[in-house]
Tab-separated table of C-alpha atoms and ligand atoms in Angstrom:
chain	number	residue	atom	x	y	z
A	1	UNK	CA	13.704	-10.359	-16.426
A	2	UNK	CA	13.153	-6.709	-15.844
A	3	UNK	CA	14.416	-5.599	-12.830
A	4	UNK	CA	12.773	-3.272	-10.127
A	5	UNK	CA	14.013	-1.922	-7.249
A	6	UNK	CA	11.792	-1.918	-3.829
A	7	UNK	CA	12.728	0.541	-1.237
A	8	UNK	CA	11.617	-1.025	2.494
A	9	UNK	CA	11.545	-4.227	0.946
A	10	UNK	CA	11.569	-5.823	4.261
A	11	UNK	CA	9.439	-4.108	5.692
A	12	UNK	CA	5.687	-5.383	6.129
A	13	UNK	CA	3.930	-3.915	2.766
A	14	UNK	CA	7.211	-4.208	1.369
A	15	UNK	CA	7.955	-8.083	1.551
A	16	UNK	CA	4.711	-9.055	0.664
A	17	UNK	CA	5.200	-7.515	-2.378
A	18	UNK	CA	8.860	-8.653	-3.580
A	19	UNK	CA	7.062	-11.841	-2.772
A	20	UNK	CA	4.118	-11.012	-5.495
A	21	UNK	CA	6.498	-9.428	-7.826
A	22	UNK	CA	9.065	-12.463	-7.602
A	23	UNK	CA	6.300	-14.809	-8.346
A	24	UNK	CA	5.583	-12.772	-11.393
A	25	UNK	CA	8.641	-13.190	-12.625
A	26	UNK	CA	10.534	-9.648	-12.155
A	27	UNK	CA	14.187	-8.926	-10.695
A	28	UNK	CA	13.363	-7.793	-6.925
A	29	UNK	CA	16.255	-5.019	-5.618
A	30	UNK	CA	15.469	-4.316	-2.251
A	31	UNK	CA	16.784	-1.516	-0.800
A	32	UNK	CA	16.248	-0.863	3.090
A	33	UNK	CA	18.404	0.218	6.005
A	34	UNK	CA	16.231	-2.175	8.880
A	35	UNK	CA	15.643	0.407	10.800
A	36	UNK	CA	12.038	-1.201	11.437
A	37	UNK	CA	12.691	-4.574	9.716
A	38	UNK	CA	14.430	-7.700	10.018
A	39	UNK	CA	17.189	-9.343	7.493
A	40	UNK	CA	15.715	-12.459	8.334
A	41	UNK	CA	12.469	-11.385	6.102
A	42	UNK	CA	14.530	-12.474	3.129
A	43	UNK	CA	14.806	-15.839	4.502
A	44	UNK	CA	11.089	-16.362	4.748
A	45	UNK	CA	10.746	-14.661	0.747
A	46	UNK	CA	12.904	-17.103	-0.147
A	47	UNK	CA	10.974	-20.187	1.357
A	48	UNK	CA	7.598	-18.795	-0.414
A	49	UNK	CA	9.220	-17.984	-3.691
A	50	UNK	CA	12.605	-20.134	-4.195
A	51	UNK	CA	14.388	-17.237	-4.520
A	52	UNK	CA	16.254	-14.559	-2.063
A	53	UNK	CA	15.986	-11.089	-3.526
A	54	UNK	CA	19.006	-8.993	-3.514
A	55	UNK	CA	19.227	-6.752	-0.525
A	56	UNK	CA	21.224	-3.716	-0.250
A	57	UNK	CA	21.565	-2.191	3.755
A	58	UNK	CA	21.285	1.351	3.212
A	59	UNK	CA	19.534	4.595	3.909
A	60	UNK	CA	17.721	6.116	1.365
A	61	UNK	CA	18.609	9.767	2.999
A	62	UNK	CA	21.789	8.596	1.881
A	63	UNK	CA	22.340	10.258	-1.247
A	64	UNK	CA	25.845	9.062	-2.491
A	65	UNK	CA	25.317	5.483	-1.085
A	66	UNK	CA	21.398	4.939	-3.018
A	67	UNK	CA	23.761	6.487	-6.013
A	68	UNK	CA	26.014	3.666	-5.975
A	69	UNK	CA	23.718	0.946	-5.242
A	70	UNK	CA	21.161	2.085	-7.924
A	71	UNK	CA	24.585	2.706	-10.096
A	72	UNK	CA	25.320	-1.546	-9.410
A	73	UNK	CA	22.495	-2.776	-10.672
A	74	UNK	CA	22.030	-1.132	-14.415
A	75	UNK	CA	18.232	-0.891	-15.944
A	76	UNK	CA	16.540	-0.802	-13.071
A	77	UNK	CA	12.506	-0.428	-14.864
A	78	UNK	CA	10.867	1.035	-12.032
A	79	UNK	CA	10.960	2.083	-7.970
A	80	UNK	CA	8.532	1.036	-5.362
A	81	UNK	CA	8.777	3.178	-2.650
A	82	UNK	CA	8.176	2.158	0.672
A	83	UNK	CA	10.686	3.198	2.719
A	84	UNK	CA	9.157	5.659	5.327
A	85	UNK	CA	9.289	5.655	8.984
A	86	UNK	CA	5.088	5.273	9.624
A	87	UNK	CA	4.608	5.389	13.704
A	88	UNK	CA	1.899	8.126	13.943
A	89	UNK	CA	2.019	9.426	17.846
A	90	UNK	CA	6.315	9.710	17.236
A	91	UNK	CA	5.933	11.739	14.081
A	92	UNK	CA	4.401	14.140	16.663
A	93	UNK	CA	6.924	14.234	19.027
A	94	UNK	CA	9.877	13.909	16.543
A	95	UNK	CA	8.536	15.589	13.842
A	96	UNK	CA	12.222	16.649	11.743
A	97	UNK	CA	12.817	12.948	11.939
A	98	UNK	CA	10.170	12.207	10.104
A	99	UNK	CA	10.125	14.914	7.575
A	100	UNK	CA	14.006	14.380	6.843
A	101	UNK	CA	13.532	10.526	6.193
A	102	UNK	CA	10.541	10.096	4.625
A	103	UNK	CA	11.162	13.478	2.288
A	104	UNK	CA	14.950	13.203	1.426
A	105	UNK	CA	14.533	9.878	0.634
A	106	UNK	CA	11.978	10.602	-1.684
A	107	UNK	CA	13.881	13.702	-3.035
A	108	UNK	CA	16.597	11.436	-3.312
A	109	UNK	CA	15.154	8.611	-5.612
A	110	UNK	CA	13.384	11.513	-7.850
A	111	UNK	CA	16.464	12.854	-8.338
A	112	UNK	CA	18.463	9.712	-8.971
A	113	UNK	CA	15.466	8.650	-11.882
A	114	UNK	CA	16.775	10.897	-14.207
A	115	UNK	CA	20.411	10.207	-13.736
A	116	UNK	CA	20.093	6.360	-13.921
A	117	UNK	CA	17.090	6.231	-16.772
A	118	UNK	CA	14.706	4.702	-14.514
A	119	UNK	CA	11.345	6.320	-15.748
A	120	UNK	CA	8.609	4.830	-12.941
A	121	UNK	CA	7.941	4.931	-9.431
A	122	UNK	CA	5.292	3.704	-7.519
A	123	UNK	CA	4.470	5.602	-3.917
A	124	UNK	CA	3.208	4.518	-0.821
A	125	UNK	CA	0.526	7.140	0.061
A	126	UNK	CA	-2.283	6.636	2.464
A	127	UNK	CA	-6.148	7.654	3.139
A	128	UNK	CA	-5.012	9.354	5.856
A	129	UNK	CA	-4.542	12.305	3.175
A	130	UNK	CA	-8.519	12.134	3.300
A	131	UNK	CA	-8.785	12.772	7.020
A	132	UNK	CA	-12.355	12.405	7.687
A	133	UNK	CA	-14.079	12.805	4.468
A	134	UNK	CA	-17.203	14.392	4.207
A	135	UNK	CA	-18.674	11.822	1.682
A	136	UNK	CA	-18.300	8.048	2.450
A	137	UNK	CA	-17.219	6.123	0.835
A	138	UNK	CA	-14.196	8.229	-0.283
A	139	UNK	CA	-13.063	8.614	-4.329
A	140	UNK	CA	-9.969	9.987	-5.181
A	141	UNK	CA	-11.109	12.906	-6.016
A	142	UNK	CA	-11.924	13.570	-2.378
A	143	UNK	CA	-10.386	16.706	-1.280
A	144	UNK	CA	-7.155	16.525	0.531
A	145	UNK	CA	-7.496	17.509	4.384
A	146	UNK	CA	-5.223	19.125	6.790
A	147	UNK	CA	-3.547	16.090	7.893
A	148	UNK	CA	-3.783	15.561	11.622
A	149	UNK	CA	0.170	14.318	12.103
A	150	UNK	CA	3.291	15.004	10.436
A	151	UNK	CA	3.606	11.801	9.429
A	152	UNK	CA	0.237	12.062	7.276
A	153	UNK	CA	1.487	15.373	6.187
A	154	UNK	CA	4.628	13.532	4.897
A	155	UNK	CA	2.209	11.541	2.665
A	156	UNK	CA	0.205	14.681	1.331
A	157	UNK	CA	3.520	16.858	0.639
A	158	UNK	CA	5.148	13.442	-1.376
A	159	UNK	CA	2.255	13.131	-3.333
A	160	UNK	CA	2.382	17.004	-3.939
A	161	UNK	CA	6.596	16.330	-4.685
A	162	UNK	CA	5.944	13.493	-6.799
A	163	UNK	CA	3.224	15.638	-8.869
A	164	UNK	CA	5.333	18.561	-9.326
A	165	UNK	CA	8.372	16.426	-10.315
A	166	UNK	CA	6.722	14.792	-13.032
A	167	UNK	CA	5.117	18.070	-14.405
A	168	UNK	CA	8.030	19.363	-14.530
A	169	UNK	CA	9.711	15.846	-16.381
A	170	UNK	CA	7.234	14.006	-18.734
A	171	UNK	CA	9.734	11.571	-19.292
A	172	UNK	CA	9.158	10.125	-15.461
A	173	UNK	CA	5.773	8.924	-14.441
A	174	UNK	CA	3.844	8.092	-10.459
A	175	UNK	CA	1.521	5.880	-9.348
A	176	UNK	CA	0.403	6.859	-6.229
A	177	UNK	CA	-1.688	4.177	-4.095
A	178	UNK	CA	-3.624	5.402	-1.405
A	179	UNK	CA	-3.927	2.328	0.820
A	180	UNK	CA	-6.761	2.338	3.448
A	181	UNK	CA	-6.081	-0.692	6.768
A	182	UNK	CA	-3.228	-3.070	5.617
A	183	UNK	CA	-4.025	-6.273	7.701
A	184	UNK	CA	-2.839	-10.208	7.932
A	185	UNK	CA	0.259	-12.183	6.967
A	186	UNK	CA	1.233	-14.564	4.074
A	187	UNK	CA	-1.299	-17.197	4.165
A	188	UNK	CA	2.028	-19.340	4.862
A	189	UNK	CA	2.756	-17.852	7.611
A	190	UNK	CA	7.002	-17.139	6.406
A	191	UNK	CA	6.356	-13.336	6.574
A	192	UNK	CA	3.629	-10.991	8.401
A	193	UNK	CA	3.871	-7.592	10.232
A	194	UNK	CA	6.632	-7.282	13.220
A	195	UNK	CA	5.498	-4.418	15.608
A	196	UNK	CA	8.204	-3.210	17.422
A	197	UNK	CA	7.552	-2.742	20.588
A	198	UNK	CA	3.858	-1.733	21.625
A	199	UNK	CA	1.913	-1.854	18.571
A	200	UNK	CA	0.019	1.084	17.671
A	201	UNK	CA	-2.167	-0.780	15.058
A	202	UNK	CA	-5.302	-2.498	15.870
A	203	UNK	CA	-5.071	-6.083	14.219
A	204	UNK	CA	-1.136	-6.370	15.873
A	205	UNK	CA	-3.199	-5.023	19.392
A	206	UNK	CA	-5.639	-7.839	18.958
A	207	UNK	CA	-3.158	-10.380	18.147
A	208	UNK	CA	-0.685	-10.271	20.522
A	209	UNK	CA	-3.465	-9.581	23.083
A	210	UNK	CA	-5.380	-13.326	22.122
A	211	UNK	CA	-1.485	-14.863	22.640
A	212	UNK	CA	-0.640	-13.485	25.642
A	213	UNK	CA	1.558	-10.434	25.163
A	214	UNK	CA	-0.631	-7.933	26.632
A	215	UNK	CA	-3.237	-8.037	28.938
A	216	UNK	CA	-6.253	-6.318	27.285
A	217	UNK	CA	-7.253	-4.698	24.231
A	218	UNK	CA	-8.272	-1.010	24.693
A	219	UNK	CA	-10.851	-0.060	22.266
A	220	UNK	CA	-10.248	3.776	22.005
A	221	UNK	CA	-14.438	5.035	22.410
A	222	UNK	CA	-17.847	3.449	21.622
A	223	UNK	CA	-19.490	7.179	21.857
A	224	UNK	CA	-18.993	7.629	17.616
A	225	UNK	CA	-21.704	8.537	15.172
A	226	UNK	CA	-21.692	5.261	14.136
A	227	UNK	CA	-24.345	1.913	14.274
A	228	UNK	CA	-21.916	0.573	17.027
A	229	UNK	CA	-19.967	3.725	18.654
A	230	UNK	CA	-16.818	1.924	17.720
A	231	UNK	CA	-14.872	3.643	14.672
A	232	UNK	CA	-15.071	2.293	11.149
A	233	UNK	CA	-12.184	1.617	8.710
A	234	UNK	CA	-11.243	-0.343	5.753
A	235	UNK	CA	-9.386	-3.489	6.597
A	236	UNK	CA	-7.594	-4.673	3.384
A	237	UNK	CA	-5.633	-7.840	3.589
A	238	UNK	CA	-1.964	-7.207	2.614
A	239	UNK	CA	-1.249	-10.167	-0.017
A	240	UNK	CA	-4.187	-8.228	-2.227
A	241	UNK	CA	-2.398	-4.812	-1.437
A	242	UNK	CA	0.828	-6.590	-2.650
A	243	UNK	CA	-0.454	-7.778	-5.779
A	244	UNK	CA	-2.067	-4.261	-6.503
A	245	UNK	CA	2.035	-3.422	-6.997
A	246	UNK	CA	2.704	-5.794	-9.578
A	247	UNK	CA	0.011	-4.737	-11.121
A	248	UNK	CA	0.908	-1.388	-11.058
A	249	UNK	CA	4.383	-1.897	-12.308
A	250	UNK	CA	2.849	-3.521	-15.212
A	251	UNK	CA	0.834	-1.152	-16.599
A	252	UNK	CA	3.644	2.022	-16.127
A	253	UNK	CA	5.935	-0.966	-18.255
A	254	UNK	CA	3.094	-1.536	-20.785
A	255	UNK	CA	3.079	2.471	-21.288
A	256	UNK	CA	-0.998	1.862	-20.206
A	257	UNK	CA	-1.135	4.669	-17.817
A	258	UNK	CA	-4.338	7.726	-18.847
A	259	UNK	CA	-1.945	10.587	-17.497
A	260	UNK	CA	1.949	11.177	-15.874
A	261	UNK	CA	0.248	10.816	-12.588
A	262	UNK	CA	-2.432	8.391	-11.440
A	263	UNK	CA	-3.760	7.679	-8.146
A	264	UNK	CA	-5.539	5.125	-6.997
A	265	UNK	CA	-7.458	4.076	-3.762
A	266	UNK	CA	-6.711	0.453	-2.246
A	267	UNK	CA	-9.216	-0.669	0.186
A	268	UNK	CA	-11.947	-3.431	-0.321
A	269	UNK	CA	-15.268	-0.851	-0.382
A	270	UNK	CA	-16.524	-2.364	2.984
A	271	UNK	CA	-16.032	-0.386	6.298
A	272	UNK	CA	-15.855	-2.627	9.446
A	273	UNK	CA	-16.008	-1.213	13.003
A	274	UNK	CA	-13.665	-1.904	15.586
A	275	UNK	CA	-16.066	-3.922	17.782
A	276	UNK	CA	-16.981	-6.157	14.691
A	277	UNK	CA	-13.403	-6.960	13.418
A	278	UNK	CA	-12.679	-7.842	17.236
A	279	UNK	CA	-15.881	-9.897	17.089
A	280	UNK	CA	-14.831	-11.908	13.524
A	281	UNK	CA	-11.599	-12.338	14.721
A	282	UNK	CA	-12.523	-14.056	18.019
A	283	UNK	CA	-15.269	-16.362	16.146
A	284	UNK	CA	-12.783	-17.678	13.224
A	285	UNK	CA	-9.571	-18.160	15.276
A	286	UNK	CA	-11.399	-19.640	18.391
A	287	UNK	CA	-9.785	-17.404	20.691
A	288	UNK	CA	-10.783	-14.812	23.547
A	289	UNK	CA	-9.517	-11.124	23.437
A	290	UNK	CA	-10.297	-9.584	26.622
A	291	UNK	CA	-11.256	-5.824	26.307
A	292	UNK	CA	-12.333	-2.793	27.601
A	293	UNK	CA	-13.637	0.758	25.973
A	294	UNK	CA	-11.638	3.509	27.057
A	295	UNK	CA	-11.966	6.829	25.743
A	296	UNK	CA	-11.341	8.300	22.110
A	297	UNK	CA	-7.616	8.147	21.104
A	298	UNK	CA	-6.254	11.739	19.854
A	299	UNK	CA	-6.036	12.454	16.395
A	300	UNK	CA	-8.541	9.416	15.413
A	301	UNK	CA	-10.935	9.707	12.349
A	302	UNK	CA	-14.338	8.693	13.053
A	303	UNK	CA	-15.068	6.360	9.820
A	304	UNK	CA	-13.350	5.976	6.782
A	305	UNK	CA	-13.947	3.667	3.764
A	306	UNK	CA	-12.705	3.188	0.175
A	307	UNK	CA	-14.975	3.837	-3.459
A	308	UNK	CA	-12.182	1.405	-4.977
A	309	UNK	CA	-14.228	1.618	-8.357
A	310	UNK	CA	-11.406	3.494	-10.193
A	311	UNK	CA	-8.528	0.711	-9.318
A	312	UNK	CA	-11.330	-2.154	-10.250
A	313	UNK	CA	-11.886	-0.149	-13.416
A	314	UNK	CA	-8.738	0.684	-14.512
A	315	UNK	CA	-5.898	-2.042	-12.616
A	316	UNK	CA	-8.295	-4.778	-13.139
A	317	UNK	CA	-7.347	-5.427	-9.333
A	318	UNK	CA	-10.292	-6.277	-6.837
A	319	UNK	CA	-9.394	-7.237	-3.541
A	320	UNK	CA	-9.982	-10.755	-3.139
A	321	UNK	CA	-9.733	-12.225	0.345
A	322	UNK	CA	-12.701	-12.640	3.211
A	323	UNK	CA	-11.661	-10.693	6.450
A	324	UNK	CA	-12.418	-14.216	7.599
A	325	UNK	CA	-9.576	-15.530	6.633
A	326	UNK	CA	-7.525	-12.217	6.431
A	327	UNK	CA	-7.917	-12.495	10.189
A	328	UNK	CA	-6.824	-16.206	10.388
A	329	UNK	CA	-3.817	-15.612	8.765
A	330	UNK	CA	-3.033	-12.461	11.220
A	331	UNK	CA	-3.604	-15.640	13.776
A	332	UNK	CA	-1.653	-17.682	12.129
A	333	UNK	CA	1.563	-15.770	11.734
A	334	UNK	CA	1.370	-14.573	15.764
A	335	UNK	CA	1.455	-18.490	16.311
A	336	UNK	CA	4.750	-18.816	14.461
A	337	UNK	CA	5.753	-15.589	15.854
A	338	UNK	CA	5.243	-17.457	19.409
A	339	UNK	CA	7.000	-20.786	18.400
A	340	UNK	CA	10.109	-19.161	17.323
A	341	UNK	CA	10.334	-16.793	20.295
A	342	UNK	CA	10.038	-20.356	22.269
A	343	UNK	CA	12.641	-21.918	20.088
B	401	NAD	P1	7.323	-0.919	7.632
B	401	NAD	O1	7.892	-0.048	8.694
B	401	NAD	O2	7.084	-2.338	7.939
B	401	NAD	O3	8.245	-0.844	6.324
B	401	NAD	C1	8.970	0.302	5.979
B	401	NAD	C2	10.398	-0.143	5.685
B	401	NAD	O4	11.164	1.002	5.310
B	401	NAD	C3	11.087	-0.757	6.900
B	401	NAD	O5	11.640	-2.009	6.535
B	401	NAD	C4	12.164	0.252	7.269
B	401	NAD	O6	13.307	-0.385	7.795
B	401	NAD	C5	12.435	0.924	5.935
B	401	NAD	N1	12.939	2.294	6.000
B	401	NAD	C6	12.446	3.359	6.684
B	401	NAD	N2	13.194	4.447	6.454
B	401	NAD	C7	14.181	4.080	5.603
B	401	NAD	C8	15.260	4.756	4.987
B	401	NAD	N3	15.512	6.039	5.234
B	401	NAD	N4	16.068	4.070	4.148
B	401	NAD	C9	15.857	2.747	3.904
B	401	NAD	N5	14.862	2.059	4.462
B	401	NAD	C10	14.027	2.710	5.305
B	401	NAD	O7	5.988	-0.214	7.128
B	401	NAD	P2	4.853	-0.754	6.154
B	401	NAD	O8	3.627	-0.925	6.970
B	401	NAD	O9	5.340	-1.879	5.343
B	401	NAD	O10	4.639	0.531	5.262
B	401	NAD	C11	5.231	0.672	3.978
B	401	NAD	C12	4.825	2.004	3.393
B	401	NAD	O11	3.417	2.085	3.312
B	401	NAD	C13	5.268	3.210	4.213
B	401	NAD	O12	5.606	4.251	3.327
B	401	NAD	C14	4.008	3.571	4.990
B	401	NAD	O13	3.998	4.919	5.350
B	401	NAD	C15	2.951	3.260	3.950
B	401	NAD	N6	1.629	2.993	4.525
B	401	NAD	C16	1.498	2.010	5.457
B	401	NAD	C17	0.248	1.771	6.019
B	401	NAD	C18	0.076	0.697	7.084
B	401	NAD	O14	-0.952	0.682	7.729
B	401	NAD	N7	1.012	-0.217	7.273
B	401	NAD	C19	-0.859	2.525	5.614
B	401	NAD	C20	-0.684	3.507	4.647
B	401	NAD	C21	0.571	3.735	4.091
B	402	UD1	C1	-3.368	4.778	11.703
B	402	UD1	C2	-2.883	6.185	11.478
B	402	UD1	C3	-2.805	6.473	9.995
B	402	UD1	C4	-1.913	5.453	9.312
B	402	UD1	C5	-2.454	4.056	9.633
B	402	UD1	C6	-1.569	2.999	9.065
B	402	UD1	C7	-3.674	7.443	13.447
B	402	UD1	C8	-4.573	8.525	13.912
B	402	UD1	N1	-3.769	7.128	12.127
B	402	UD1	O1	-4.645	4.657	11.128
B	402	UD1	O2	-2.275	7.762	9.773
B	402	UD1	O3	-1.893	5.655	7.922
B	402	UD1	O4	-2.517	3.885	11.052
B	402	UD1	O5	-0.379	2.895	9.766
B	402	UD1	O6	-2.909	6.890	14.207
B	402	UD1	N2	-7.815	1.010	17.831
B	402	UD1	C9	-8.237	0.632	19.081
B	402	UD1	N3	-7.324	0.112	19.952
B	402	UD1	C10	-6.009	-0.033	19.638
B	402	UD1	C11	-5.585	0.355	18.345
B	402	UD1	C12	-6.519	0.892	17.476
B	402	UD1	O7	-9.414	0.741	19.415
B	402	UD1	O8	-5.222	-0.486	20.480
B	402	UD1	C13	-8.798	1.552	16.879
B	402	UD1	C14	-8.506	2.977	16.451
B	402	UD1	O9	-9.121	3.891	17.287
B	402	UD1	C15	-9.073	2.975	15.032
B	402	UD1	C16	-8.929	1.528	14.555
B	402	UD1	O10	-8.729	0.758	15.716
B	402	UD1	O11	-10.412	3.278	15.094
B	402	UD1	C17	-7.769	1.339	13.611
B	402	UD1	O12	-6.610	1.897	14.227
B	402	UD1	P1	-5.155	1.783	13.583
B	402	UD1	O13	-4.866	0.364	13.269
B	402	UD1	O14	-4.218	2.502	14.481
B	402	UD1	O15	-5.292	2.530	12.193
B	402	UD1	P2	-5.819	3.996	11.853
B	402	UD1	O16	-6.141	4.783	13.059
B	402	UD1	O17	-6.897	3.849	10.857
């Protein structure tokens, strides 16, 4: 069974895809100090899949300590990394915090690679590094923009870290996925995203606004160049982001890789606006979200959507799931949310 170790494991991206990589039969090591995820994650991996991955508490800014863990558990094939602290509007208030955990602990693991033989790592990037493109939809050949936050500016300089590294090293190779709107749970309902506190995420917004938690949705402008006002994205459901890993892993085991360093967009091709994902979600789940349009939010790109041709091409990976029922299994896991918060 080869083994792979998954940094923010618990997390939301993260424990879909120790779920995906489980049930494809691979050794899941997650590494992940909690600071925005829950132990009790593993519990729900283990109803889906049978199995509860080995977890490690620790902080990947932490050299010695990801040294000894990665030291316990010998042959590790390959790292997904996606520990990273990811709150937008705090990146610009604290924005050393972010630069010292989501940088060292990618300095770290690059360094630790070599030492421990592990040859692969797959990163966590974004479309933010896109900003607002000036061709729609966006290839990865896009140019890189100035990125509006430091957190997005964490994503551009890894990718840059990650490139230089392996330049530098042909023995190591990078997959870097640019992921576009990760949305929805586990069709089961065991795992799904846990916002802490406010969220600052649309889908989370609407969902806890349908149950109850907050009063109204605010839909940040309706004055955008686009067929609706409201702005456009590319709302990918997160069990087909989580199998894009596995895949991924796969092909850097199977030595299939064209070059040290791909990159690859992960969105679905279509570009929704906020208005009409707030519309679908109403009409499949049955349920009112009161709302009202407020002005633009700071720092928002008007419309971005993915040209996911290269990832079809070359990972064989599509994403596969209607936004129908993307959005009924967002629904879904707020109910279960609700009925253990009552328990
Ligand atoms: P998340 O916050 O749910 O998961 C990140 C996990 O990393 C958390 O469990 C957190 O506790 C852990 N973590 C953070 N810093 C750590 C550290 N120093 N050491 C150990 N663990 C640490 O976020 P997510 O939505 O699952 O995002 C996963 C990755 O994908 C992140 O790198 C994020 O930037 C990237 N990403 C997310 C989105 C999105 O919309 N969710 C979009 C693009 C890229
Ligand atoms: C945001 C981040 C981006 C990050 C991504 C994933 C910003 C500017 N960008 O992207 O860097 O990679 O999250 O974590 O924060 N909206 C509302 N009301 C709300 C919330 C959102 O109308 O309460 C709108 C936004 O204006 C946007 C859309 O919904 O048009 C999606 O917003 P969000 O879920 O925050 O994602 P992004 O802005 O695309």
């Amino acid at each position: 069974m080869d083994r792979i170790l998954v940094t923010g494991g618990t997390g939301y991206i993260g424990s879909h895809t120790v779920v995906e990589l489980q049930q494809s039969g691979f050794e899941v090591i997650i590494v992940d100090n909690l600071v925005n995820s829950n132990v009790d994650v593993l519990c729900g991996i283990e109803k889906i899949t049978g199995v509860r991955p080995i977890f490690e508490n620790v902080d990947c800014t932490e050299y010695v300590n990801l040294d000894r863990t990665i030291e316990k558990y010998p042959g590790i094939k390959a790292i997904i990394h996606f520990a990273a602290l990811k709150a937008v509007g705090e990146s610009v208030s604290h924005p050393l915090e972010y630069y010292r955990n989501n940088l060292v602990s990618l300095i770290n693991l690059l360094e630790l690679m070599p030492k421990h033989k592990i040859e692969n790592i797959v990163f966590s990037s974004s479309c933010t590094v896109y900003g607002q493109p000036d061709v729609l939809p966006v290839t990865e050949d896009a140019p890189i923009k100035k990125a509006l936050s430091p957190y997005g500016n964490t994503k551009k300089i890894a990718e840059d870290i990650i490139t230089d590294t392996i330049n530098a090293n042909h023995a190591l190779s990078a997959i870097l996925l640019r992921y576009f709107n990760p949305i929805g749970a586990h069709p089961s309902a065991e795992i799904g995203e846990l916002p802490n506190g406010v969220p600052n995420n649309l889908l989370p917004y609407i969902t806890q606004t349908a149950i109850g938690l907050r009063s109204e949705l605010k839909v940040f402008g309706n004055d955008y160049n686009t067929p609706d006002g409201s702005c456009i994205r590319d709302y990918i459901n997160v069990v087909d982001l989580a199998k894009a890993h596995v895949i991924a892993v796969q092909r850097m085991l199977q030595k299939k890789q064209k070059s040290d360093v791909e990159i690859f967009n992960l969105g679905t091709g279509r570009g929704l606006s906020v208005l009409e994902l707030l519309d679908i979600f109403q009409k499949v789940n049955k349920v009112k979200v009161p709302y009202k349009i407020v002005g633009r939010r700071e720092g928002d790109i008007e419309q971005v959507w993915a040209n996911p041709a290269r990832a079809n091409k070359e990972l064989g990976w599509k994403a596969q799931s209607s936004v129908e029922d993307t959005l009924k299994s967002a629904w879904k896991w707020e109910l279960k949310l609700k009925e253990r918060r009552e328990k």
